[in-house]
Coordinates of C-alpha atoms in Angstrom, one line a residue:
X1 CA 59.7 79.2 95.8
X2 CA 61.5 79.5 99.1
X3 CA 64.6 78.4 96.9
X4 CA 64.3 81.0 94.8
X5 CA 63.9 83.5 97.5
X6 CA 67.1 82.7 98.8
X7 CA 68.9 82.6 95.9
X8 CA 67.8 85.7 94.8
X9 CA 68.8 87.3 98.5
X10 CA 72.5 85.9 98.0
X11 CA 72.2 87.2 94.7
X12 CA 72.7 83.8 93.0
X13 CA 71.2 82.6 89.5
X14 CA 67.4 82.0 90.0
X15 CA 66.5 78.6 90.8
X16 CA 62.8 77.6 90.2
X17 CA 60.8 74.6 92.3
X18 CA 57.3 74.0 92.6
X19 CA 55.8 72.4 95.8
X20 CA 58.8 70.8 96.7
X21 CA 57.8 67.4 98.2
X22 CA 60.8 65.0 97.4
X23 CA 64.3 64.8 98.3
X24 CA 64.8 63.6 94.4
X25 CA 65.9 67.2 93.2
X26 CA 68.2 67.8 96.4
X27 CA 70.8 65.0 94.8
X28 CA 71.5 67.8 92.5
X29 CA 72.6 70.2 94.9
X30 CA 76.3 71.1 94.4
X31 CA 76.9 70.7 98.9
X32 CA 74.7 67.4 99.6
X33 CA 77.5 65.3 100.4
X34 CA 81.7 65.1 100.0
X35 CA 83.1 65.7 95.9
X36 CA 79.9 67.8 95.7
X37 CA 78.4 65.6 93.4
X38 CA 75.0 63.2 94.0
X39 CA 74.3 63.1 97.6
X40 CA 74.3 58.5 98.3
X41 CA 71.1 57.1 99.4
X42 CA 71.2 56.8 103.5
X43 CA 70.0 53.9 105.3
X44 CA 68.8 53.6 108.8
X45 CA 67.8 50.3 110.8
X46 CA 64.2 50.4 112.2
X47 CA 61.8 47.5 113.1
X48 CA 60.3 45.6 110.2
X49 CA 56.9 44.8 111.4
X50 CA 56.3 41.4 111.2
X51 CA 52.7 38.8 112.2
X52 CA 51.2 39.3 115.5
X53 CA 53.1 37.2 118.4
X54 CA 56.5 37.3 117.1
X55 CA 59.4 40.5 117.5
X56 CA 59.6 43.0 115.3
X57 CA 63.6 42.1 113.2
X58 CA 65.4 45.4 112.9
X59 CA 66.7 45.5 109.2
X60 CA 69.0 47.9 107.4
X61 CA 67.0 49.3 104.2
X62 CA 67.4 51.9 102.0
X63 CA 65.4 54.7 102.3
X64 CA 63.4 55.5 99.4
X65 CA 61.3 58.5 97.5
X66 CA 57.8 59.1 99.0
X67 CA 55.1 58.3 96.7
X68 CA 53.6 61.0 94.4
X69 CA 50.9 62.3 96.5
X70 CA 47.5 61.7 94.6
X71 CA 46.3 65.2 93.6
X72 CA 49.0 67.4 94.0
X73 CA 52.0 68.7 91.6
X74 CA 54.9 66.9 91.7
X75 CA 58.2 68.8 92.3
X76 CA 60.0 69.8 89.3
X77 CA 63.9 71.1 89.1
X78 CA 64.0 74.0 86.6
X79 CA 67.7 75.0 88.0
X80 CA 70.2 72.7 88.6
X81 CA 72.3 74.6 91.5
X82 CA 75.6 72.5 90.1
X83 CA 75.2 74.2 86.6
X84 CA 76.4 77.7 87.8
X85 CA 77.4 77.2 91.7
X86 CA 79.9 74.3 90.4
X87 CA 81.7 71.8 92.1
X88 CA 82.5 72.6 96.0
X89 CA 86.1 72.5 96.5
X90 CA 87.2 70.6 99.1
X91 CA 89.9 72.2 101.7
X92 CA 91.4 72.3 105.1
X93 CA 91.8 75.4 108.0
X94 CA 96.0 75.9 106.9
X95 CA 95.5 76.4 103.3
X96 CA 92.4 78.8 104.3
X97 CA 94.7 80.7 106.8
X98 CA 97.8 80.8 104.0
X99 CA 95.5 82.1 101.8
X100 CA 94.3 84.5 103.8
X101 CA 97.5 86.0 105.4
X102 CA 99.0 85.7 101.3
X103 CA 96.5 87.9 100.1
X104 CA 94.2 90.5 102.7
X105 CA 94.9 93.7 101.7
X106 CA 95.0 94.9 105.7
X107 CA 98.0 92.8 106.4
X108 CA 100.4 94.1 103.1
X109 CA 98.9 97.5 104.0
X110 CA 100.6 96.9 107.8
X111 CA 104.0 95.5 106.4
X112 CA 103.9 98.9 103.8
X113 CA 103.6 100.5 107.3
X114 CA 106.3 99.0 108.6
X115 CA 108.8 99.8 105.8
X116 CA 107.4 103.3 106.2
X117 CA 108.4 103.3 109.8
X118 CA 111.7 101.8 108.9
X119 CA 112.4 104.6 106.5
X120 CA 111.7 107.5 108.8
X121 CA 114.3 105.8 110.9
X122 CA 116.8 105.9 108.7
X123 CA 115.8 109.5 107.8
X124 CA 116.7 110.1 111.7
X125 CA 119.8 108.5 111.3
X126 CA 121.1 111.8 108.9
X127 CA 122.2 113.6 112.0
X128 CA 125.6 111.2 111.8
X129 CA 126.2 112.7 108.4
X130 CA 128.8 114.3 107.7
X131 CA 128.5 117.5 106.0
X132 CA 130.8 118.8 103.4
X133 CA 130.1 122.8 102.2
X134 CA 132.7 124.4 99.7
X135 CA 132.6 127.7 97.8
X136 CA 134.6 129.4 95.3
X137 CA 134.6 133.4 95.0
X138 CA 136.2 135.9 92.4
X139 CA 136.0 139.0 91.4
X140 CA 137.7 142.7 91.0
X141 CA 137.1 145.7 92.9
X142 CA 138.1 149.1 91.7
X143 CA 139.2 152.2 94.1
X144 CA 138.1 155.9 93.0
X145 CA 139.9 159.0 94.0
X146 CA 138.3 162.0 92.8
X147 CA 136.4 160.7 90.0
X148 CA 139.7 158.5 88.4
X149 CA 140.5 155.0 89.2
X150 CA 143.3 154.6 91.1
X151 CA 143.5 151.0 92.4
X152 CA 142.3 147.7 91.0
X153 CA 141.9 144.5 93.3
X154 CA 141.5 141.1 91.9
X155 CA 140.5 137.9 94.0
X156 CA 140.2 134.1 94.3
X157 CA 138.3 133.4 97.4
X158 CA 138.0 129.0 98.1
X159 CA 136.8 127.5 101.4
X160 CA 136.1 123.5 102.3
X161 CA 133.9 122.9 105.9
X162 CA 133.4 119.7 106.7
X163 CA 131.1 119.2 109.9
X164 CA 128.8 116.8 111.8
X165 CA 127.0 116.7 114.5
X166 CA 128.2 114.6 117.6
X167 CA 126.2 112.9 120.8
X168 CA 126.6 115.8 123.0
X169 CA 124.9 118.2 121.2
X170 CA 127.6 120.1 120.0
X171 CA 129.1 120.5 116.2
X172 CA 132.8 119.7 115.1
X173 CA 133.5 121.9 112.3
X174 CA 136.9 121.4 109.8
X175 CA 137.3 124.7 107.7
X176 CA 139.9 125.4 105.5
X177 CA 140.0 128.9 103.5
X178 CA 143.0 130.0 100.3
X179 CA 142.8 133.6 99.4
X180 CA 144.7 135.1 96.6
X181 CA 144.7 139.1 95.9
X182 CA 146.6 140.8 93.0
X183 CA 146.1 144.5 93.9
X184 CA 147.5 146.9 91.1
X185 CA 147.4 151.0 91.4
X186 CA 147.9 153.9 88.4
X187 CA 150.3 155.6 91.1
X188 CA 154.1 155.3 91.4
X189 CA 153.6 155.8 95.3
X190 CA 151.8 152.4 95.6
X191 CA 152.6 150.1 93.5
X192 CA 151.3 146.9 92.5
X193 CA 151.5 144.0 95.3
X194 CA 150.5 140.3 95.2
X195 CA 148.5 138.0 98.4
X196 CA 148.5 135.1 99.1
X197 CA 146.2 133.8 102.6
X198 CA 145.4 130.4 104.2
X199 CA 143.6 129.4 107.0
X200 CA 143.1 126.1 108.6
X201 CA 140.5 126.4 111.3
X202 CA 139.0 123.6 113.7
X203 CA 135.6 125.1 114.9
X204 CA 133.8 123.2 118.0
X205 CA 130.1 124.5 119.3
X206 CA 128.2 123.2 122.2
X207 CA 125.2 124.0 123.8
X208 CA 125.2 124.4 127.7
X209 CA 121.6 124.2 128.0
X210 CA 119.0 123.8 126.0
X211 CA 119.2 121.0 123.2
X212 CA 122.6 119.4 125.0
X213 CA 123.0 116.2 125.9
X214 CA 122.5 112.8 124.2
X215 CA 118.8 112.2 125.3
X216 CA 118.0 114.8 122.9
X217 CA 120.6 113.9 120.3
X218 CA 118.7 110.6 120.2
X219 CA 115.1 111.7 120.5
X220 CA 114.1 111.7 116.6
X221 CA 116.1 108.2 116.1
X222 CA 114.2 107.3 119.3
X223 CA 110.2 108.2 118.1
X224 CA 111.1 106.6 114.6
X225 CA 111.9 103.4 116.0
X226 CA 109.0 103.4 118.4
X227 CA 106.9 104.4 115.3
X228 CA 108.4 101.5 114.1
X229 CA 107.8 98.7 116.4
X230 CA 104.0 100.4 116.8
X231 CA 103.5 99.4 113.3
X232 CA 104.5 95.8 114.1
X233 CA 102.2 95.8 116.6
X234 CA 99.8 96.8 114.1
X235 CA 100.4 94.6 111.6
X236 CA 100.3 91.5 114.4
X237 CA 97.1 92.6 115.7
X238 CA 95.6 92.4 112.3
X239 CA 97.1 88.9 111.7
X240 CA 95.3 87.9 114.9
X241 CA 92.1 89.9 113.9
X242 CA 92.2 87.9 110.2
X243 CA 93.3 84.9 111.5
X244 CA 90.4 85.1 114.3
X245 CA 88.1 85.7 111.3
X246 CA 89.1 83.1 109.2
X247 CA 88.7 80.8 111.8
X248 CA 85.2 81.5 113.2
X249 CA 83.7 81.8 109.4
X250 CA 85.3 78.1 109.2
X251 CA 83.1 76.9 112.1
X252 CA 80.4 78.2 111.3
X253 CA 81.1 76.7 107.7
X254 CA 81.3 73.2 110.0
X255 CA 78.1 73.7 111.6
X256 CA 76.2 74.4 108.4
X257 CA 77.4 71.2 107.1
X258 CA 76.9 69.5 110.1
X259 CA 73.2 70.8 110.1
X260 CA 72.8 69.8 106.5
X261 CA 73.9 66.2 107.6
X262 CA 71.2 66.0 110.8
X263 CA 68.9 67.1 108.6
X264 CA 69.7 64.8 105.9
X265 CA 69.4 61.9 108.6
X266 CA 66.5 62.7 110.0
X267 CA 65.1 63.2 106.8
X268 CA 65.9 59.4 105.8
X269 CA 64.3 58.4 109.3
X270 CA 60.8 59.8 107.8
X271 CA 61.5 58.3 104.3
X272 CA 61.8 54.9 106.7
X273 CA 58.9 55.7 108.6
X274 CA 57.0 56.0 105.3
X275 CA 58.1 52.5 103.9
X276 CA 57.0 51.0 107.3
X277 CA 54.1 52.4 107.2
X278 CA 53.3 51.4 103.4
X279 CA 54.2 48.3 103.8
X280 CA 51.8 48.3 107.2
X281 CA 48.7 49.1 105.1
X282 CA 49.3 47.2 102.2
X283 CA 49.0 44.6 105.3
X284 CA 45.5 45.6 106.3
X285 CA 47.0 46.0 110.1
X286 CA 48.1 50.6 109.1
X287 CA 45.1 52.5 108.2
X288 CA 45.9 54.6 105.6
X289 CA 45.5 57.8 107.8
X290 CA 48.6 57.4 109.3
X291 CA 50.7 58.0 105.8
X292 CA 49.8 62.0 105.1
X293 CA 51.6 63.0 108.5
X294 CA 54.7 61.0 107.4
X295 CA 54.2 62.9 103.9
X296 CA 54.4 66.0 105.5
X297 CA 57.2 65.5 107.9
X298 CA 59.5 64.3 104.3
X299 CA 58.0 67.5 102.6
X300 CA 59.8 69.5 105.4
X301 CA 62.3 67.7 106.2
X302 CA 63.5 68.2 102.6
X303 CA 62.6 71.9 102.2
X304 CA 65.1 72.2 105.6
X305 CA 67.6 70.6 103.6
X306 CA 67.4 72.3 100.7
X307 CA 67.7 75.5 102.8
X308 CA 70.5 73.8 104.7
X309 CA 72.2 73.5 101.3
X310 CA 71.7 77.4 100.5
X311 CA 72.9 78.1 104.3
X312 CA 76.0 76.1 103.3
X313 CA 76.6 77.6 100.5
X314 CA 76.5 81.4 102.0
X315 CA 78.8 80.3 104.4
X316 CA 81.6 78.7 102.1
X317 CA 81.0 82.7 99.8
X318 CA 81.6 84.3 103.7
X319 CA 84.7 82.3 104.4
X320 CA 86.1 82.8 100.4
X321 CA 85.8 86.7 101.2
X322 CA 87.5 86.4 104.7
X323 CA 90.3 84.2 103.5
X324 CA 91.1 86.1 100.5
X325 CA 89.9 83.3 98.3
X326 CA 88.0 84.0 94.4
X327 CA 84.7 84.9 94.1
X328 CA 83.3 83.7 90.8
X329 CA 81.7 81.5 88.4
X330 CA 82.4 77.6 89.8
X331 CA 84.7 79.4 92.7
X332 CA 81.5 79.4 94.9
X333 CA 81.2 76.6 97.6
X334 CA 83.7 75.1 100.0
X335 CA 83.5 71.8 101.4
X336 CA 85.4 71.2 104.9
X337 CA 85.7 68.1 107.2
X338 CA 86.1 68.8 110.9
X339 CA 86.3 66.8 114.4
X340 CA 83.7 68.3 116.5
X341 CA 85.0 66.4 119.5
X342 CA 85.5 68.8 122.9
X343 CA 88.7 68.6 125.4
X344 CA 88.1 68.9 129.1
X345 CA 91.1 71.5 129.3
X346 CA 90.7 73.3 132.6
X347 CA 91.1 77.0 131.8
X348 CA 92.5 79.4 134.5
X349 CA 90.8 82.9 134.1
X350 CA 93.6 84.9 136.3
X351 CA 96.2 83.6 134.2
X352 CA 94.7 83.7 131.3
X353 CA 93.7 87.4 131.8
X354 CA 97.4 87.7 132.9
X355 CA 98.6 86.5 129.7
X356 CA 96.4 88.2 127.5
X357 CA 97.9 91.3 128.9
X358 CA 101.2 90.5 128.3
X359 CA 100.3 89.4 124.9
X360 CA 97.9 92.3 123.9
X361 CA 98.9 94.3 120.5
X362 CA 96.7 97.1 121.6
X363 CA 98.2 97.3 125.1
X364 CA 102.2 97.3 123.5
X365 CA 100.8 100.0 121.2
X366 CA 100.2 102.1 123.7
X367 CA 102.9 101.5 125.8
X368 CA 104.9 102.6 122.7
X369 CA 102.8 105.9 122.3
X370 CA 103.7 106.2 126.0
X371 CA 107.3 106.2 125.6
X372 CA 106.8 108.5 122.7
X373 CA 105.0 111.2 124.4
X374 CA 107.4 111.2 127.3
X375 CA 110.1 111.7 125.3
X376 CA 107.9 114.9 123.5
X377 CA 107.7 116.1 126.9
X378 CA 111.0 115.9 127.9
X379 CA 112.1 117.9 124.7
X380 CA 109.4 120.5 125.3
X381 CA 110.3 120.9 128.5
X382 CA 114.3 121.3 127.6
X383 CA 113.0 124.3 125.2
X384 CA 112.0 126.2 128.3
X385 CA 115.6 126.5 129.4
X386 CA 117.9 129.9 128.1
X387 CA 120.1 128.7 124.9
X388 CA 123.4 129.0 126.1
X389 CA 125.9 128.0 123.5
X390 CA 129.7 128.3 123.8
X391 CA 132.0 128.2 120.5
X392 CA 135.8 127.5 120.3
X393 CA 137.5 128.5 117.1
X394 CA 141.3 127.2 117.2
X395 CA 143.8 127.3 114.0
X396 CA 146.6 128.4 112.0
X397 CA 146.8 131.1 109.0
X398 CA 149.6 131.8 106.7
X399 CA 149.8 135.0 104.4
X400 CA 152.6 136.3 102.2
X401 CA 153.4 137.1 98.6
X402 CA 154.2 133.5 97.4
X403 CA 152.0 130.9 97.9
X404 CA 155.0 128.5 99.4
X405 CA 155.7 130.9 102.3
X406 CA 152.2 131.4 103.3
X407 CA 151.8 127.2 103.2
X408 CA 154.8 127.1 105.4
X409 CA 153.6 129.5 107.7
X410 CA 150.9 127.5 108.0
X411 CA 152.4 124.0 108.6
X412 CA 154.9 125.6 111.0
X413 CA 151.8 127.1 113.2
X414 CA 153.8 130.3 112.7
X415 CA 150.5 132.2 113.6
X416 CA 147.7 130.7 115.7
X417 CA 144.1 132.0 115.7
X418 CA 142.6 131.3 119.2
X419 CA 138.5 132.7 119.6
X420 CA 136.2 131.9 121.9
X421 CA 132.7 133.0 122.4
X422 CA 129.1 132.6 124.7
X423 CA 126.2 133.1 123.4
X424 CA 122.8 133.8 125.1
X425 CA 119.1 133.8 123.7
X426 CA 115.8 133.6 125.8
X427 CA 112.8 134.7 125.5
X428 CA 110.8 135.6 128.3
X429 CA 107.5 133.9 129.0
X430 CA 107.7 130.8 126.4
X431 CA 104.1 130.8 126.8
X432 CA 104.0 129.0 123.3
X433 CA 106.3 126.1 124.6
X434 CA 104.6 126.0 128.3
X435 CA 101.4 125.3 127.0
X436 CA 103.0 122.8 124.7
X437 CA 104.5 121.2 127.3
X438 CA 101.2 120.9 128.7
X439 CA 99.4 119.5 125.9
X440 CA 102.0 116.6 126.0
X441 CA 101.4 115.7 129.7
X442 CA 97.8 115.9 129.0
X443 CA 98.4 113.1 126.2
X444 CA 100.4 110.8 128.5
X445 CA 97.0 111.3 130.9
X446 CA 94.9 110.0 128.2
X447 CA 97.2 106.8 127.3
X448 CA 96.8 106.0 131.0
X449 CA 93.0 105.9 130.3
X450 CA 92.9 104.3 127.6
X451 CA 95.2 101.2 129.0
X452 CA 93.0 100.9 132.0
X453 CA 89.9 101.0 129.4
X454 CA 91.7 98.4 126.8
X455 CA 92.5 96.2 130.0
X456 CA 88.9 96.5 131.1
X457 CA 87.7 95.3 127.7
X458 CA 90.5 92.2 127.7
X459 CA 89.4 90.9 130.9
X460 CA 85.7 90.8 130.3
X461 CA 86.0 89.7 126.9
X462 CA 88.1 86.6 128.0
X463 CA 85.6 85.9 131.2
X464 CA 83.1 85.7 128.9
X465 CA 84.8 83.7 126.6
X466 CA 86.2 80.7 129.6
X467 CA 82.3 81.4 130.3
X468 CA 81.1 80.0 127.5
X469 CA 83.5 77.0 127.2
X470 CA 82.6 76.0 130.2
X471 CA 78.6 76.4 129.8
X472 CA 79.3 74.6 125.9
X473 CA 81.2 71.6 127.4
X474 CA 78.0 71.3 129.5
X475 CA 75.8 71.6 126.8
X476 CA 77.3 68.7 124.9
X477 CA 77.2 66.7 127.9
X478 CA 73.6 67.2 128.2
X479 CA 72.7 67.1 124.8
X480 CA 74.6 64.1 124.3
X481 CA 72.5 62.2 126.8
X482 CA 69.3 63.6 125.4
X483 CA 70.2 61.9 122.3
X484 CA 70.8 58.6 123.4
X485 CA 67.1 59.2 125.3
X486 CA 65.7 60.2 121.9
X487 CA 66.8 57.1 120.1
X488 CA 65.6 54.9 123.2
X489 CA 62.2 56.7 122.4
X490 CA 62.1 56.1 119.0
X491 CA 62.9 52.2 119.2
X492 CA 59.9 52.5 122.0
X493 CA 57.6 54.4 120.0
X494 CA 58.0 52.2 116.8
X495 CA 57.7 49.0 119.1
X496 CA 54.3 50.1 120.1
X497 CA 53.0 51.4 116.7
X498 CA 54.3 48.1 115.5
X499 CA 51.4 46.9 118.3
X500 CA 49.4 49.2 116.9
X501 CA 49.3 51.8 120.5
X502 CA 50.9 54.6 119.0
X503 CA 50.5 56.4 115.8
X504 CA 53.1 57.8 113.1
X505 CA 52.3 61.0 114.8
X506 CA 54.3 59.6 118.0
X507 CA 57.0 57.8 116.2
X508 CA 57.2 61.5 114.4
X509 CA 57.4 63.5 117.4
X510 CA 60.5 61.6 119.0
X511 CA 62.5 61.6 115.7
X512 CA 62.2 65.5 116.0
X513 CA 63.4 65.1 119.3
X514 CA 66.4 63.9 118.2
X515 CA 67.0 66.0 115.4
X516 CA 66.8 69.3 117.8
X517 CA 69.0 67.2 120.3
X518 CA 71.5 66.7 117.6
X519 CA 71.2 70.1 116.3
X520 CA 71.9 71.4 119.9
X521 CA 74.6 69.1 120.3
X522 CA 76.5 70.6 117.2
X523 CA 76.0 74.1 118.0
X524 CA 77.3 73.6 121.5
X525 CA 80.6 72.6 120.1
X526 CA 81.0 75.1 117.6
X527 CA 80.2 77.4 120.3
X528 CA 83.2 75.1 122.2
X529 CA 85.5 75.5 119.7
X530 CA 84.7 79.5 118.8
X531 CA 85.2 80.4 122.2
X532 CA 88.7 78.3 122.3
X533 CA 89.5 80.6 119.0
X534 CA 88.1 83.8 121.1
X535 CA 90.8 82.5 124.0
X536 CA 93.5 81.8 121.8
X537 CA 93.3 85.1 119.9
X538 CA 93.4 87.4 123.4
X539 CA 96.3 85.2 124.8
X540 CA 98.1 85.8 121.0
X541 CA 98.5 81.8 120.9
X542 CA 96.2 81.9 118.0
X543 CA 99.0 82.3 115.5
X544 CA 101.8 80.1 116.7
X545 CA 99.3 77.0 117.1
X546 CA 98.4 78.0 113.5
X547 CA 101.6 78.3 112.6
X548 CA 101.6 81.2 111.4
X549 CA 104.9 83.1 111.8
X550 CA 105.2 86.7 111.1
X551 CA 108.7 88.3 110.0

C-alpha cells in the first residue's frame, strides 16, 4: 500500500501490493539496476557455519527469496511499474546540459532580449541619417481693384533640403528653392511680366548651450548599447542559474541511485543472513527463534527499496523538467552513472570571493544601470542650462526673366545671401527638470545599495559553500572509516553467532550500521560535489568547465 501511496502522490498509474515481504516483485521495477530491466541476483561472502572445532569457510552464495512466512499473505504484483513507467533511459551530465540550454524557455526568452536590445541600438543610430524634405507648390492669385480683377499671378514653387545632424550638436542643412511667376494684368499701364528665382542656400545651426556637445549626441546610442550588454548579462546569468539547476537535480539523481544500491546490498546481506540461519536450524545447532527477526529485517529492507525505486524515479521526472527533456508515456525515468570520488582541492575563500565578484552577472548588471543613470543625470542636468542656439544661413540666388540668366546668376555668386541669427529660450525655475535631476541621483544612490547588498549575498553564499566542502570532505573521511569498522563487526558478530554467543538480532544490528554508514558516506559526497557546483556557479566557471559557450 505504501507503493500505491506514492504513486498516487507523483501522480503515476496506481500500483497495488499486498504485505510486501519479498524482493521477488522489485525485479520488476523499471530503476533496479543499469538497461532498467530485471535487477541480477547479488551475492555477498559470509561465514558458512561449519561442525564445532573447525573455522567457519567464508563462501560466495547467492542470495535467495525468504521463505513464505507460514500464516501470512504472500506479496502479489498487481502493477508492473515497467508497463507504463518504461524503460529508463540511460544518459550522461553534457547531453542533459545541451538539452537543457537547447530548449528552456528562460534562455531563448534572454537571446529575444538581446536582439531587442540590439534593435533599439540601431534605432539610435538614425540620428546619422540623412534627411531629405522636398515640396512642390502652385497656384494663382488674383488682384482686385474696386470690385474688377485687375492682375492674375500664376506660380511654381519647388524646394529640396537635405540635412543631418552632426557630433556637435549642431544641424547642416542643403536647401535649394526654383520659383517661377507669370503675372498678367487687364491694364495697358502694367503689363504682363514673367519670374524666374533660385536659391542655393547652405544653412548651419548650433547650440551654444544646452544639448551641445558630443556626450549628448551620443547619449541615446550610449543607453541602447548598455541596454544591450545588460541583457547579455541577463541571458548569462540564467545559463548559470539553469546550468546550476541541471546539475544539482543530477546529483541528487546520483544519490537516489546510489541509495537504491546500499539498500539493495544490505538487503542481500539479510537474505544471507536468512540462508545461514536456515541452514543453522535445519542443523539442530539455530533455534528457530532466531529466523522471524531476519524475516523482518528483508520485509523492510525490501519495502526501502521499493521506495528507493519510486524516490529514483521522481528524481529522473525532476531533472527531465529542469533539463528541458519530455515528459510522457515511457519518457519517465533516467538512469545515470557517476564517480562519487572527492579531490582534496584546497579552496581559497578571499580569492574566491574576489573572483566571484569579478564574475558576478548581477553585479555587471548594475554597474551597467550605473552608467546608464549617470548619463540620465548628466542630460537632465544639461536641460537646466538657457538654449542658446546660433544659425548661419550663407548662399547664392538668381532672379530674372529667363530661367538661363537667373541660373547664371546663380553659378557666378552674382548675389550672395549672408544671415545670421541667436536665439534665446529659458524658462525660469525648471522646477520640472530640477526635481528630475534629482530623481536620477536618487537612482544612482540606490544602485550603490544594492551592489553593496548583492556583494553581501556573494560572499556569504560562497563561505558557506567552501564551508560545506570542507565539513563534507570530513564527513567521507569519517564515514569511510566507520564503514570499514562496520564490516569488521559484522565478520565479528557472525563469528560468534556461528559459536552460538550472539543472536541474529546482533549480526542484524551491525549490518544496519553499515548501511547508515554507507548512506552517510554518499550523502557527504553529493553534498561534496553540490557545493563544488554552488562554487563553480558564483566564480562563473560553471559554464566553461561544462563547456558550455554562449554567443
Amino acid at each position: 500500500m505504501r507503493l500505491a501511496r506514492l504513486a498516487a502522490v507523483l501522480g503515476l498509474a496506481p500500483v497495488v501490493l499486498t504485505n510486501v515481504a519479498h524482493a521477488d516483485v522489485l525485479h520488476h521495477v523499471v530503476f533496479a539496476q543499469a538497461g532498467g530491466g530485471s535487477a541480477p541476483t547479488p551475492t555477498s561472502t559470509v561465514p558458512t557455519p561449519t561442525a564445532p572445532g573447525k573455522p567457519a569457510t567464508p563462501t560466495p552464495t547467492p542470495a535467495t527469496s525468504a521463505p513464505a512466512i507460514p500464516g501470512q499473505p504472500q506479496p502479489v504484483a498487481v502493477g508492473d511499474l515497467a508497463a507504463w513507467a518504461g524503460s529508463s533511459t540511460e544518459t550522461g551530465l553534457p547531453g542533459l546540459l545541451e538539452s537543457s540550454i537547447a530548449n528552456v524557455p528562460a534562455l531563448a526568452g534572454a537571446t529575444i532580449d538581446i536582439a531587442i536590445a540590439e534593435a533599439r541600438m540601431q534605432q539610435a543610430m538614425s540620428r546619422d541619417d540623412w534627411r531629405v524634405q522636398s515640396s512642390l507648390n502652385a497656384g494663382r492669385i488674383t488682384g482686385f481693384v474696386g470690385g474688377l480683377a485687375l492682375t492674375r499671378n500664376t506660380f511654381v514653387t519647388m524646394s529640396v533640403d537635405v540635412s543631418r545632424q552632426i557630433s556637435t550638436g549642431g544641424t547642416l542643412t542643403f536647401h535649394a528653392q526654383g520659383q517661377w511667376t507669370r503675372s498678367t494684368s487687364n491694364s495697358d499701364l502694367i503689363g504682363d511680366q514673367t519670374t524666374w528665382y533660385n536659391e542655393i542656400f547652405v544653412q548651419f545651426n548650433q547650440p551654444l548651450l544646452r544639448s551641445r556637445g558630443k556626450y549628448l549626441y551620443e547619449a541615446n546610442l550610449r543607453r541602447a548599447e548598455l541596454a544591450r550588454d545588460a541583457a547579455a548579462l541577463s541571458r548569462r546569468l540564467a545559463a548559470i542559474q539553469q546550468v546550476q539547476a541541471v546539475v544539482s537535480a543530477y546529483w541528487d539523481l546520483v544519490l537516489a541511485e546510489r541509495q537504491v544500491a546500499i539498500s539493495q546490498q544490505s538487503l542481500a546481506l539479510a537474505r544471507e543472513r536468512l540462508r545461514v540461519t536456515q541452514i543453522g536450524t535445519d542443523g539442530g545447532k539455530v533455534p528457530r527463534s532466531e529466523i522471524p527477526a531476519v524475516q523482518q529485517i528483508i520485509a523492510t529492507r525490501e519495502e526501502e527499496v521499493l521506495s528507493g525505486e519510486l524516490a529514483v524515479l521522481d528524481r529522473s521526472i525532476t531533472l527531465r523538467r529542469a533539463a528541458g527533456m519530455p515528459i510522457g508515456a515511457g519518457e519517465l525515468g533516467l538512469r545515470v552513472a557517476q564517480d562519487l570520488a572527492i579531490d582534496d582541492t584546497t579552496w581559497d575563500l578571499g580569492q574566491l570571493i574576489e573572483n566571484a565578484y569579478t564574475a558576478s552577472p548581477e553585479l555587471a548588471q548594475l554597474a551597467k544601470q550605473d552608467a546608464s543613470a549617470t548619463i540620465d543625470v548628466e542630460v537632465t542636468e544639461n536641460g537646466l542650462l538657457p538654449r542658446l542656439d546660433a544659425a548661419i544661413t550663407i548662399g547664392p540666388t538668381g532672379q530674372a526673366e529667363k530661367l538661363g540668366t537667373a541660373l547664371e546668376q546663380t553659378v557666378k555668386l552674382d548675389a550672395m545671401t549672408y544671415i545670421g541669427s541667436l536665439t534665446l529660450d529659458h524658462d525660469l525655475g525648471n522646477d520640472d527638470v530640477r526635481g528630475l535631476a534629482r530623481e536620477n541621483k536618487e537612482q544612482k544612490r540606490r544602485l550603490a545599495v544594492s551592489a553593496q547588498d548583492i556583494k553581501y549575498q556573494i560572499a556569504t553564499a560562497m563561505a558557506r559553500a567552501v564551508a560545506q566542502l570542507e565539513l563534507a570532505r570530513r564527513r567521507v573521511e569519517l564515514s569511510r572509516r566507520a564503514i570499514d569498522l562496520a564490516n569488521e563487526n559484522i565478520k565479528i558478530e557472525s563469528d560468534r553467532f556461528n559459536l552460538g554467543k550472539a543472536t541474529n538480532f546482533d549480526v542484524l544490528n551491525r549490518q544496519e550500521d553499515l548501511r547508515q554508514a554507507e548512506l552517510r558516506q554518499a550523502q557527504a559526497m553529493i553534498d561534496w560535489h553540490k557545493a563544488e557546483t554552488s562554487v563553480q556557479a558564483l566564480t562563473g566557471d560553471i559554464l566553461t568547465l561544462n563547456g558550455i559557450d554562449l554567443p
